[in-house]
Coordinates of C-alpha atoms in Angstrom, one line a residue:
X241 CA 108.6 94.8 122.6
X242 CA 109.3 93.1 119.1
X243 CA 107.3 94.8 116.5
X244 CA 105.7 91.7 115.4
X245 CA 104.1 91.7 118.9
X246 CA 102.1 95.0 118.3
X247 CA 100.2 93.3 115.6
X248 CA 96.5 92.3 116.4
X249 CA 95.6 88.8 116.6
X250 CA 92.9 88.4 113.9
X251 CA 90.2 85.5 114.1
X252 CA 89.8 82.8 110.9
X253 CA 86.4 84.3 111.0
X254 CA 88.0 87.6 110.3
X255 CA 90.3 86.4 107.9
X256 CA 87.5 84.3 106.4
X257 CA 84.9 87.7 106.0
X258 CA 87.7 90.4 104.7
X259 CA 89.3 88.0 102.0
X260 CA 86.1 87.6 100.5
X261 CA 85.9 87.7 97.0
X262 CA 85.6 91.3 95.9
X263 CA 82.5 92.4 94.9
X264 CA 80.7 95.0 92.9
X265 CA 83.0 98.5 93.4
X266 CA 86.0 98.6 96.2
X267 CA 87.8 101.2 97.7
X268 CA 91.4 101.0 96.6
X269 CA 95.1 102.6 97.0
X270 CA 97.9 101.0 94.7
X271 CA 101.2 102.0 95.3
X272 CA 103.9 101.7 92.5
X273 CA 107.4 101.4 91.1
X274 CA 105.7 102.8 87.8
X275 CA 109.2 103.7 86.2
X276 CA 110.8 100.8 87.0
X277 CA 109.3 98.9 83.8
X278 CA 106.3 99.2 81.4
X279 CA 104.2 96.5 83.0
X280 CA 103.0 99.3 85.6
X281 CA 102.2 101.8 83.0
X282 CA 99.6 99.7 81.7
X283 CA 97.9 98.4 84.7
X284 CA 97.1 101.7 86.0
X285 CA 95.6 102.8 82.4
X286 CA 93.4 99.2 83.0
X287 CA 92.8 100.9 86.5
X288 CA 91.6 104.2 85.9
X289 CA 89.3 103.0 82.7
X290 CA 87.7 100.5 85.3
X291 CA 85.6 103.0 87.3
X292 CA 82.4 100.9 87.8
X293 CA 84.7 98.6 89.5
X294 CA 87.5 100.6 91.2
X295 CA 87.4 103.7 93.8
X296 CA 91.1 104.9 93.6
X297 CA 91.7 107.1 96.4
X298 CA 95.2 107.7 96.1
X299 CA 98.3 106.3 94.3
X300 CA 101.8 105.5 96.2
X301 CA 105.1 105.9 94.3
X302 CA 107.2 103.0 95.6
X303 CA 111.4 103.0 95.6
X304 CA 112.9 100.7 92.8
X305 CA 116.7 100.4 91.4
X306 CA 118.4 97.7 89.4
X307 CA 122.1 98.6 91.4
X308 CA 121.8 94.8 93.1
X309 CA 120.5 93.1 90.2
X310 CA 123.0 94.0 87.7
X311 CA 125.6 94.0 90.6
X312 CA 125.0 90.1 90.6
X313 CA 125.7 90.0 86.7
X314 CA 128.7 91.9 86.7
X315 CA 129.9 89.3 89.2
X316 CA 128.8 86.5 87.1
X317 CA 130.5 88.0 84.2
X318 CA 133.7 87.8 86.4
X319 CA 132.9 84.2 87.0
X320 CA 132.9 83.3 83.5
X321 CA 136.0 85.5 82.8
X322 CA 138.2 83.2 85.6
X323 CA 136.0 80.2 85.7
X324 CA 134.1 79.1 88.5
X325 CA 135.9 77.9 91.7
X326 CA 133.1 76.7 94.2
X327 CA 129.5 75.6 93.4
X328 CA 128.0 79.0 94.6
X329 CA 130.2 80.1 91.5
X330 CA 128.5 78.1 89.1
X331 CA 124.8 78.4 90.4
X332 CA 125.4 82.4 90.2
X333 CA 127.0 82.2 86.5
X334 CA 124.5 79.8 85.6
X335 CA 121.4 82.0 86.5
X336 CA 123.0 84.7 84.2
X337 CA 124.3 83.0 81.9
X338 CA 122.1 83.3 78.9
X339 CA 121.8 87.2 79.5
X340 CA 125.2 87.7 79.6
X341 CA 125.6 85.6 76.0
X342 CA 122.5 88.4 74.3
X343 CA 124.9 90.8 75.6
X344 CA 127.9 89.6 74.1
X345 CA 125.9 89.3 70.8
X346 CA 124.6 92.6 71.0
X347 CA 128.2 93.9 71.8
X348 CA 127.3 95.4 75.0
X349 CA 129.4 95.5 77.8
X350 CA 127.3 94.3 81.1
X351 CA 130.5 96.5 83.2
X352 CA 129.1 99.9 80.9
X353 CA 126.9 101.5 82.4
X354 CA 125.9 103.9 79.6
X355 CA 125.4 100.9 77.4
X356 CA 123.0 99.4 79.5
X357 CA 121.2 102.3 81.1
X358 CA 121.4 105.2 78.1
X359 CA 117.9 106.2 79.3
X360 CA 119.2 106.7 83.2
X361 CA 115.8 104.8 84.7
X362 CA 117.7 101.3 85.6
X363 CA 120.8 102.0 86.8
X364 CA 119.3 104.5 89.6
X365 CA 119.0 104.6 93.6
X366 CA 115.8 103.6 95.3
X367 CA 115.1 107.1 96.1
X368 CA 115.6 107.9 92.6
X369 CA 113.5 105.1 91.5
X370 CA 111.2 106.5 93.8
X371 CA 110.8 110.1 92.4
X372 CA 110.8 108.6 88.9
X373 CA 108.1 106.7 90.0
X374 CA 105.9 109.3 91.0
X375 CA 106.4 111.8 87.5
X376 CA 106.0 108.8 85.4
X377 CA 102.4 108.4 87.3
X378 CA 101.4 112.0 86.9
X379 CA 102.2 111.5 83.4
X380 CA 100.3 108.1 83.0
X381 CA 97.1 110.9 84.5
X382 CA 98.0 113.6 82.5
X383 CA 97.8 111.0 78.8
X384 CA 94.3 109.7 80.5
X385 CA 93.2 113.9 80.8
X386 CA 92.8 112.9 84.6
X387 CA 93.5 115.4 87.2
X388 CA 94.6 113.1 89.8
X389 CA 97.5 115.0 91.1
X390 CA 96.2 115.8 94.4
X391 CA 96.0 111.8 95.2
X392 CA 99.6 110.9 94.0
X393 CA 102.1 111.0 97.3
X394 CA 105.6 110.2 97.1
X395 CA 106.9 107.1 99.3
X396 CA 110.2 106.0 100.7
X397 CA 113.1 107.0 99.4
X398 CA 114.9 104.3 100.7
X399 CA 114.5 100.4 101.4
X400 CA 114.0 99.1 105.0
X401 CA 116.4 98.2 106.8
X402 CA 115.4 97.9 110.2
X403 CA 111.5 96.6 111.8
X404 CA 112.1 99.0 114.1
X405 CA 113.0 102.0 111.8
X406 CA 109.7 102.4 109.0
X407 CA 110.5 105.1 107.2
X408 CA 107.7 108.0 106.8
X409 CA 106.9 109.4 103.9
X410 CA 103.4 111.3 102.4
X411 CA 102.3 107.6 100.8
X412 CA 102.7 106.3 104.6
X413 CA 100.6 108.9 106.1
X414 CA 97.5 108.4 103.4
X415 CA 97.8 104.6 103.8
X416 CA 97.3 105.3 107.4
X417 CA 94.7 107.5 107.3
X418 CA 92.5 106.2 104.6
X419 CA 92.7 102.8 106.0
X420 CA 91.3 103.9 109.2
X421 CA 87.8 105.1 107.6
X422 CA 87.9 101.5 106.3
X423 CA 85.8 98.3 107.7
X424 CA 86.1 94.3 107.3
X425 CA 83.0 94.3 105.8
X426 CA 84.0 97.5 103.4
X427 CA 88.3 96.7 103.7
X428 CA 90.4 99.1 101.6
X429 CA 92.1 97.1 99.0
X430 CA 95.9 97.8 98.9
X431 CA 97.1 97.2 95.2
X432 CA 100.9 96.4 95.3
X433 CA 102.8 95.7 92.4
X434 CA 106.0 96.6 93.3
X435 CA 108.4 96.5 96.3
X436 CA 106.6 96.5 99.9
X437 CA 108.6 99.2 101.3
X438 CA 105.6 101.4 101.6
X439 CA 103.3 99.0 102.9
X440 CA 105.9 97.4 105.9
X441 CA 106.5 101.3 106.8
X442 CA 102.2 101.7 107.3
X443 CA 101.9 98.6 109.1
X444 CA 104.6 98.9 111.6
X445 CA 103.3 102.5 112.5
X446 CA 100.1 101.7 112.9
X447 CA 99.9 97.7 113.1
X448 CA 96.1 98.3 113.8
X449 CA 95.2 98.8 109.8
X450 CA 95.5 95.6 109.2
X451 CA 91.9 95.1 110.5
X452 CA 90.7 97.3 108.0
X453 CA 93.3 96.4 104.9
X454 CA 93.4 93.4 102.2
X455 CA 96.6 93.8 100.8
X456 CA 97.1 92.4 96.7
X457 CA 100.8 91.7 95.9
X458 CA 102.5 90.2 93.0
X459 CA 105.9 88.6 92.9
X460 CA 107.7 85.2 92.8
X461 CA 106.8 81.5 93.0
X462 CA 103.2 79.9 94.5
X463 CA 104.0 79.1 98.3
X464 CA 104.3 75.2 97.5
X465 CA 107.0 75.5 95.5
X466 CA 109.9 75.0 98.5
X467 CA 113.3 75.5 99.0
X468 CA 113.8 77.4 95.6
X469 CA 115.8 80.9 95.2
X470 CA 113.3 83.4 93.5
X471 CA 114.1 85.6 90.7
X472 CA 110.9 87.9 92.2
X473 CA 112.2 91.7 91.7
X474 CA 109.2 93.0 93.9
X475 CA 110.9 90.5 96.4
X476 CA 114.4 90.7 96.3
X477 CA 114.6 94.2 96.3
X478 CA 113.4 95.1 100.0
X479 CA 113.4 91.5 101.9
X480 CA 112.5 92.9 104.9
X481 CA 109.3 94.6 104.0
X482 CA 108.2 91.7 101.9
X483 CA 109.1 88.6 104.9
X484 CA 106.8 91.3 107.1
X485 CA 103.5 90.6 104.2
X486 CA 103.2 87.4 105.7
X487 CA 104.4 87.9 109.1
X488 CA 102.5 90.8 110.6
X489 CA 99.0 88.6 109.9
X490 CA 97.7 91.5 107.1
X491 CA 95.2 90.2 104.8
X492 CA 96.6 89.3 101.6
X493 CA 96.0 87.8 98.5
X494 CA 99.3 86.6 97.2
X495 CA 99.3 86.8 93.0
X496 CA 102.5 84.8 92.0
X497 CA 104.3 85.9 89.3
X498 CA 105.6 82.6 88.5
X499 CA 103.8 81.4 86.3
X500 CA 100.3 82.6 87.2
X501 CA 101.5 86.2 86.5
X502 CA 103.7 85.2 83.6
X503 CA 100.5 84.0 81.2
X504 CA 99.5 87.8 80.8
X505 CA 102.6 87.9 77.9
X506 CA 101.6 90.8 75.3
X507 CA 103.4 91.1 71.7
X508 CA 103.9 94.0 69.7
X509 CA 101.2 93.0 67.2
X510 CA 98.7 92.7 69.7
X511 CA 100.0 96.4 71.0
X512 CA 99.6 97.8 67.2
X513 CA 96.1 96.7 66.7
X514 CA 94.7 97.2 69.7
X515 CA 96.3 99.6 71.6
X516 CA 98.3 102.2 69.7
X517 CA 95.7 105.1 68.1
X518 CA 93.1 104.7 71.4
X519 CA 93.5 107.9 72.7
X520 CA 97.1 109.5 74.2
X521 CA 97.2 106.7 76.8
X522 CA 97.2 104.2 74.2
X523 CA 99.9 105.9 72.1
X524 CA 101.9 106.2 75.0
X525 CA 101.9 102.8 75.7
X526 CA 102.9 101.8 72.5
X527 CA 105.7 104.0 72.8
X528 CA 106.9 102.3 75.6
X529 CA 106.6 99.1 74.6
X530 CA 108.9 99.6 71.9
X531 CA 111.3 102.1 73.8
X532 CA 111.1 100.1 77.0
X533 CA 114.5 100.4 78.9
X534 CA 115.1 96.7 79.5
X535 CA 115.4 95.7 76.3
X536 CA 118.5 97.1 75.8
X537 CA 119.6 95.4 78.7
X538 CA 118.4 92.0 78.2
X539 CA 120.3 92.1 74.8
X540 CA 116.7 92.7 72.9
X541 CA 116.6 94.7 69.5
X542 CA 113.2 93.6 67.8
X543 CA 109.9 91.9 68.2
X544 CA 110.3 89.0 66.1
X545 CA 108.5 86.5 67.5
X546 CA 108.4 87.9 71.2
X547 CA 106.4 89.0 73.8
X548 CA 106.3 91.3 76.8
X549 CA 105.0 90.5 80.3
X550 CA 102.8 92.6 81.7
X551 CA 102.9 91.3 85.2
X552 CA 100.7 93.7 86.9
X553 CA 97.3 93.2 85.3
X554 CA 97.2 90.8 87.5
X555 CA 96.4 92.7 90.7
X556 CA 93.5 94.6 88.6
X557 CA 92.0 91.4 87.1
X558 CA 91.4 90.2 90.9
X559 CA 89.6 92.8 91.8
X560 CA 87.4 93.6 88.2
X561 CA 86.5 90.2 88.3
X562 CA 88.2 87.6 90.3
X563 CA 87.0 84.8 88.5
X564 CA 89.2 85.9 86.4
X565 CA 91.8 85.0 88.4
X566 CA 90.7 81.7 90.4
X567 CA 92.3 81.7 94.2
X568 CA 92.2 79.3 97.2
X569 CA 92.7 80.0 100.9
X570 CA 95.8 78.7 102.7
X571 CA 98.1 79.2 105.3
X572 CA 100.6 82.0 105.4
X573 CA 104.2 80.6 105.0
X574 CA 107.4 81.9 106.2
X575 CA 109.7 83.9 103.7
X576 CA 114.0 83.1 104.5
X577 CA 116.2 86.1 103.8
X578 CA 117.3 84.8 100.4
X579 CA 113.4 84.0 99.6
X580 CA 112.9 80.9 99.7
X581 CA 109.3 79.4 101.4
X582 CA 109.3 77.4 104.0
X583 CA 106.7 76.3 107.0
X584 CA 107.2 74.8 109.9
X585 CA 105.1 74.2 113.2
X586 CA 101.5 74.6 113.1
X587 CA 99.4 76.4 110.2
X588 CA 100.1 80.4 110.5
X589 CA 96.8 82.5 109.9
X590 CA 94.8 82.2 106.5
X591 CA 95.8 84.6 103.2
X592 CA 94.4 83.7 99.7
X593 CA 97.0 82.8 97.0
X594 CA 96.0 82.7 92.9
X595 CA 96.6 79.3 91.2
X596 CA 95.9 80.3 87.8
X597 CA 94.4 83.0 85.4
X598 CA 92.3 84.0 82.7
X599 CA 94.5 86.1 80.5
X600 CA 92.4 86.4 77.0
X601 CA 89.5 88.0 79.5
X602 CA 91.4 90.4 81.0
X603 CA 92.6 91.8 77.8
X604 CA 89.8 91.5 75.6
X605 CA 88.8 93.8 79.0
X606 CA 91.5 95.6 78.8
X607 CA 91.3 96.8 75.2
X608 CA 87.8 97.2 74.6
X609 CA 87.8 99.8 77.2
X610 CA 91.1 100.8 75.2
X611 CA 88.8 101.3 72.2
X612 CA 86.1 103.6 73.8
X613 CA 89.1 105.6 73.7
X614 CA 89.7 106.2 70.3

């Protein structure tokens, strides 16, 4: 039997109840690449200073690694040392181009990796990824004085690379379990902001949680926008797990990142006045901010007139208050192995997908509870 067959067959009415708007305080799990970038560090601060609103019962440390990514720059590099010889050539050199030329002006060699990774955090397997993952969010607990460490499992050490293969893991197991004390009309809201790995390896062990789940992810472009590559790390990093968020008929709210996501930019200005000095979290996240691994490898060496995005506010701001972040209900689409959207044949089952966002509402949230802090 194809694992996609095991899935229950949920109504519209279903669908229509359990991606309600949320309401009052939910029950919630988030699972994270929190090492991967800085973004992460800061939504789960927003998270765990939201109490009123949020219920976390555990927290899921999800694989990440940059190996592919900068795999596809080093090529591009090579394309622009030889000179392109066929039109894949030029549309690969072309989507690296501007990086590689911060590089070259911050004499760093994309081919080094100690010049690029002299923190060891991007240049790492997804297992590593993984593990980082999981200190980097008993430290993000340990600078809010939360004793959380009982709820933080460890996920897959690895992507997926088969539908018939999840791969187990402690995160798996809790997903599992806490999702089956769940209800549609009280659904455990599963906060993903990073790759799906975790999530595909829950559902395809037990495909009935889905009755039970409404799953939040952020990554690439809004479902309209057709027969366009995406530039979505949360995607590209573990296709399979991502193509099965939309497959298996889970409830999910879809958060792109482009550019409903990309509005929540944050400058170090902002970070000095209103987050630096509120307690040891907000130190902390200053600190990264301005010691944040990518910078290095974009090219980046000051603040001058930039900003940072922190893409996974997002998530947070839909369930604190999701007028906040306005959504609409459509039809799932179909996600091609080099992500792209595409539909075809009659309308799948119904997800909700955001079209826009409030961003000065989420921070002023965001840093007056910041302030309490200080």
């Amino acid at each position: 039997m194809s694992p996609l067959a095991r899935f229950p067959k949920l109504s519209s009415d279903h669908y229509q109840r359990i991606l309600r708007e949320p309401a009052g305080r939910v029950r919630c799990v988030i699972d994270t690449d929190t090492r991967n970038e800085i973004d992460d560090q800061y939504a789960l601060a927003w998270a765990f200073l939201s109490p009123d609103k949020l219920e976390i019962e555990g927290l899921y440390a999800a694989p990440y690694s940059f190996q592919e990514r900068v795999k596809e720059q080093r090529e591009a590099e090579r394309i622009r040392q030889r000179g392109a010889t066929s039109a894949a050539d030029a549309a690969l050199l072309a989507r690296h181009i501007a990086l590689l030329r911060r590089l070259d002006e911050a004499g760093i060699d994309v081919n080094d990796d100690q010049q690029l990774d002299p923190q060891g955090t991007v240049l790492v397997s997804p297992g590593q990824g993984m593990e980082l993952s999981y200190q980097e969010i008993l430290k993000v607990c340990d600078k809010l004085d939360l004793d959380f460490a009982d709820r933080v499992f460890r996920g897959s050490d690895r992507y997926l690379a088969s539908r018939d293969q999840p791969v187990e893991s402690e995160a798996v197991e809790h997903l599992i379990g806490t999702a089956k004390t769940a209800t549609v009309d009280d659904p455990l809201q599963v906060v993903a902001i990073g790759a799906a790995t975790n999530l595909a390896a829950a559902l395809l062990l037990a495909p009935e949680i889905i009755e039970t789940v409404v799953v939040s992810w952020t990554a690439g472009y809004p479902t309209t926008v057709m027969d366009v590559v995406q530039p979505s790390f949360n995607m590209e990093q573990d296709v399979l797990a991502s193509q099965l968020l939309f497959d298996s008929g889970v409830p999910l709210v879809y958060l792109p990142g482009f550019h409903v996501g990309a509005q929540l930019s944050l400058s170090l200005p902002e970070v000095e006045s209103w987050v630096k000095g509120k307690g040891e979290i907000g130190d902390y996240l200053h600190w990264l901010y301005i010691n944040s691994p990518h910078l290095r490898r974009h090219g980046i060496f000051d603040h001058f007139a930039r900003s940072w995005i922190m893409w996974d506010l997002i998530n947070f701001a839909w369930l604190i208050n999701p007028a906040w972040v306005p959504t609409f209900l459509t039809d799932a689409p179909y996600l091609s192995a080099d992500c792209r959207w595409y539909r075809q044949g009659p309308p799948r089952h119904l997800m909700r997908e955001a079209l826009d966002i409030n961003r000065d509402a989420i921070y002023r949230d965001f840093f007056l509870k910041l302030a309490a802090l200080s």
